[in-house]
Amino acid sequence: ITLAYLMEQCQSLQVLTLVYLEMDEDRVRVLGAFSRPGLEIVLDRCKITSAGALALAEVLGRNQGLTKISLCQIDNLVLADGLRGNSRLRSLIQSISSNLEVGIREVLAIAGALRENKGLVDLDIWQDEFRLND
């Protein structure tokens, strides 16, 4: 069964949580295509490929797809681009690089994107050495 088939067949679905999956461009685009008001879509500890991250930024930019991202492996700089102008994603729990210089760039990119974000109500950014939250 493909993700597209599952989402097409389950029109009454209210919450879809995907855990520990590898999310490539195709899977991310399916989530965008089948998102609708009243459907919560959560990625939890998923690995998002490079092409998947670019697709996710595009989907989020159209206010489609995910409502929550929790501890996923993703390029945070690309993710930040998707946060600009987005009003669908409600919760972001994300770790940043343990490399201080890279981590600072990631935090600044996310913070800059939040100026244009309209939907995020729960933000938790952390790294083993420190934690930044709302």
mmCIF file of C-alpha atoms in Angstrom, residues 2-132:
data_model
loop_
_atom_site.group_PDB
_atom_site.id
_atom_site.type_symbol
_atom_site.label_atom_id
_atom_site.label_comp_id
_atom_site.label_asym_id
_atom_site.label_seq_id
_atom_site.Cartn_x
_atom_site.Cartn_y
_atom_site.Cartn_z
ATOM 1 C CA THR A 2 1.357 3.422 -0.876
ATOM 2 C CA LEU A 3 0.983 6.521 1.259
ATOM 3 C CA ALA A 4 -1.091 8.172 -1.484
ATOM 4 C CA TYR A 5 -3.485 5.213 -1.608
ATOM 5 C CA LEU A 6 -3.836 5.204 2.181
ATOM 6 C CA MET A 7 -4.632 8.897 2.340
ATOM 7 C CA GLU A 8 -7.029 8.708 -0.586
ATOM 8 C CA GLN A 9 -8.975 5.833 1.004
ATOM 9 C CA CYS A 10 -9.141 7.341 4.511
ATOM 10 C CA GLN A 11 -11.096 10.555 3.962
ATOM 11 C CA SER A 12 -12.374 10.510 7.566
ATOM 12 C CA LEU A 13 -8.834 10.430 8.952
ATOM 13 C CA GLN A 14 -8.232 13.178 11.514
ATOM 14 C CA VAL A 15 -4.648 12.461 12.626
ATOM 15 C CA LEU A 16 -1.816 10.900 10.644
ATOM 16 C CA THR A 17 1.424 10.353 12.564
ATOM 17 C CA LEU A 18 4.454 9.015 10.707
ATOM 18 C CA VAL A 19 7.289 7.805 12.937
ATOM 19 C CA TYR A 20 10.852 6.823 12.002
ATOM 20 C CA LEU A 21 10.214 6.889 8.255
ATOM 21 C CA GLU A 22 12.492 8.154 5.537
ATOM 22 C CA MET A 23 10.648 10.966 3.816
ATOM 23 C CA ASP A 24 11.723 11.540 0.247
ATOM 24 C CA GLU A 25 10.373 14.115 -2.191
ATOM 25 C CA ASP A 26 7.472 11.919 -3.339
ATOM 26 C CA ARG A 27 6.215 11.155 0.168
ATOM 27 C CA VAL A 28 6.427 14.802 1.194
ATOM 28 C CA ARG A 29 4.492 15.887 -1.903
ATOM 29 C CA VAL A 30 1.779 13.298 -1.127
ATOM 30 C CA LEU A 31 1.357 14.816 2.344
ATOM 31 C CA GLY A 32 0.977 18.236 0.741
ATOM 32 C CA ALA A 33 -1.472 17.055 -1.896
ATOM 33 C CA PHE A 34 -3.752 15.289 0.563
ATOM 34 C CA SER A 35 -3.608 17.804 3.404
ATOM 35 C CA ARG A 36 -6.902 19.422 4.306
ATOM 36 C CA PRO A 37 -8.431 21.413 7.161
ATOM 37 C CA GLY A 38 -9.131 19.144 10.095
ATOM 38 C CA LEU A 39 -6.357 16.673 9.258
ATOM 39 C CA GLU A 40 -3.383 16.792 11.597
ATOM 40 C CA ILE A 41 -0.209 15.464 9.955
ATOM 41 C CA VAL A 42 2.760 14.740 12.234
ATOM 42 C CA LEU A 43 6.302 13.685 11.408
ATOM 43 C CA ASP A 44 8.034 12.235 14.463
ATOM 44 C CA ARG A 45 11.744 11.346 14.356
ATOM 45 C CA CYS A 46 11.665 10.888 10.591
ATOM 46 C CA LYS A 47 14.660 11.258 8.305
ATOM 47 C CA ILE A 48 13.954 13.766 5.554
ATOM 48 C CA THR A 49 16.186 13.426 2.505
ATOM 49 C CA SER A 50 17.752 16.461 0.807
ATOM 50 C CA ALA A 51 15.142 16.389 -1.976
ATOM 51 C CA GLY A 52 12.473 15.761 0.661
ATOM 52 C CA ALA A 53 13.566 18.849 2.613
ATOM 53 C CA LEU A 54 13.331 21.038 -0.503
ATOM 54 C CA ALA A 55 9.881 19.620 -1.260
ATOM 55 C CA LEU A 56 8.827 20.155 2.364
ATOM 56 C CA ALA A 57 9.866 23.825 2.242
ATOM 57 C CA GLU A 58 7.817 24.214 -0.931
ATOM 58 C CA VAL A 59 4.771 22.421 0.512
ATOM 59 C CA LEU A 60 4.923 24.432 3.748
ATOM 60 C CA GLY A 61 5.256 27.606 1.683
ATOM 61 C CA ARG A 62 1.867 26.768 0.142
ATOM 62 C CA ASN A 63 0.352 26.177 3.626
ATOM 63 C CA GLN A 64 -0.063 22.484 2.960
ATOM 64 C CA GLY A 65 1.176 19.335 4.604
ATOM 65 C CA LEU A 66 2.415 19.042 8.132
ATOM 66 C CA THR A 67 0.943 20.427 11.324
ATOM 67 C CA LYS A 68 3.782 19.162 13.549
ATOM 68 C CA ILE A 69 7.445 18.246 13.126
ATOM 69 C CA SER A 70 9.118 16.529 16.050
ATOM 70 C CA LEU A 71 12.824 15.684 16.187
ATOM 71 C CA CYS A 72 13.258 14.926 12.495
ATOM 72 C CA GLN A 73 16.598 14.747 10.721
ATOM 73 C CA ILE A 74 16.405 17.582 8.222
ATOM 74 C CA ASP A 75 18.505 20.446 6.927
ATOM 75 C CA ASN A 76 17.288 23.161 9.313
ATOM 76 C CA LEU A 77 18.341 25.943 6.939
ATOM 77 C CA VAL A 78 16.033 24.537 4.253
ATOM 78 C CA LEU A 79 13.278 23.974 6.826
ATOM 79 C CA ALA A 80 13.538 27.638 7.843
ATOM 80 C CA ASP A 81 12.668 28.667 4.275
ATOM 81 C CA GLY A 82 9.427 26.703 4.533
ATOM 82 C CA LEU A 83 8.449 28.455 7.746
ATOM 83 C CA ARG A 84 8.246 31.856 6.049
ATOM 84 C CA GLY A 85 4.605 32.814 5.564
ATOM 85 C CA ASN A 86 3.392 29.389 6.701
ATOM 86 C CA SER A 87 0.243 29.192 8.797
ATOM 87 C CA ARG A 88 -0.400 25.408 8.833
ATOM 88 C CA LEU A 89 2.544 24.110 10.885
ATOM 89 C CA ARG A 90 1.539 24.526 14.537
ATOM 90 C CA SER A 91 4.376 22.783 16.390
ATOM 91 C CA LEU A 92 8.114 22.466 15.769
ATOM 92 C CA ILE A 93 10.337 20.476 18.119
ATOM 93 C CA GLN A 94 13.739 20.361 16.521
ATOM 94 C CA SER A 95 17.344 19.780 17.460
ATOM 95 C CA ILE A 96 20.102 21.816 15.912
ATOM 96 C CA SER A 97 23.689 20.996 15.048
ATOM 97 C CA SER A 98 26.124 20.261 17.849
ATOM 98 C CA ASN A 99 28.664 22.321 15.891
ATOM 99 C CA LEU A 100 28.291 25.710 17.577
ATOM 100 C CA GLU A 101 28.853 27.763 14.422
ATOM 101 C CA VAL A 102 26.357 25.712 12.389
ATOM 102 C CA GLY A 103 23.878 25.629 15.288
ATOM 103 C CA ILE A 104 23.929 29.419 15.580
ATOM 104 C CA ARG A 105 23.252 29.756 11.822
ATOM 105 C CA GLU A 106 20.348 27.333 12.127
ATOM 106 C CA VAL A 107 18.800 29.181 15.091
ATOM 107 C CA LEU A 108 19.181 32.545 13.340
ATOM 108 C CA ALA A 109 17.600 31.171 10.139
ATOM 109 C CA ILE A 110 14.634 29.744 12.040
ATOM 110 C CA ALA A 111 14.223 32.924 14.111
ATOM 111 C CA GLY A 112 14.332 35.070 10.974
ATOM 112 C CA ALA A 113 11.700 32.908 9.301
ATOM 113 C CA LEU A 114 9.396 33.169 12.314
ATOM 114 C CA ARG A 115 8.913 36.882 11.678
ATOM 115 C CA GLU A 116 6.889 35.876 8.627
ATOM 116 C CA ASN A 117 5.242 32.782 10.140
ATOM 117 C CA LYS A 118 1.558 32.937 11.022
ATOM 118 C CA GLY A 119 0.798 29.528 12.526
ATOM 119 C CA LEU A 120 3.511 28.235 14.826
ATOM 120 C CA VAL A 121 2.304 28.183 18.439
ATOM 121 C CA ASP A 122 4.731 25.633 19.908
ATOM 122 C CA LEU A 123 8.465 26.000 19.314
ATOM 123 C CA ASP A 124 11.125 23.956 21.063
ATOM 124 C CA ILE A 125 14.672 24.168 19.708
ATOM 125 C CA TRP A 126 17.376 22.268 21.513
ATOM 126 C CA GLN A 127 20.807 20.812 21.405
ATOM 127 C CA ASP A 128 22.494 18.614 24.005
ATOM 128 C CA GLU A 129 24.328 21.610 25.471
ATOM 129 C CA PHE A 130 21.398 24.038 25.629
ATOM 130 C CA ARG A 131 17.670 24.419 25.056
ATOM 131 C CA LEU A 132 15.733 27.296 23.524
#
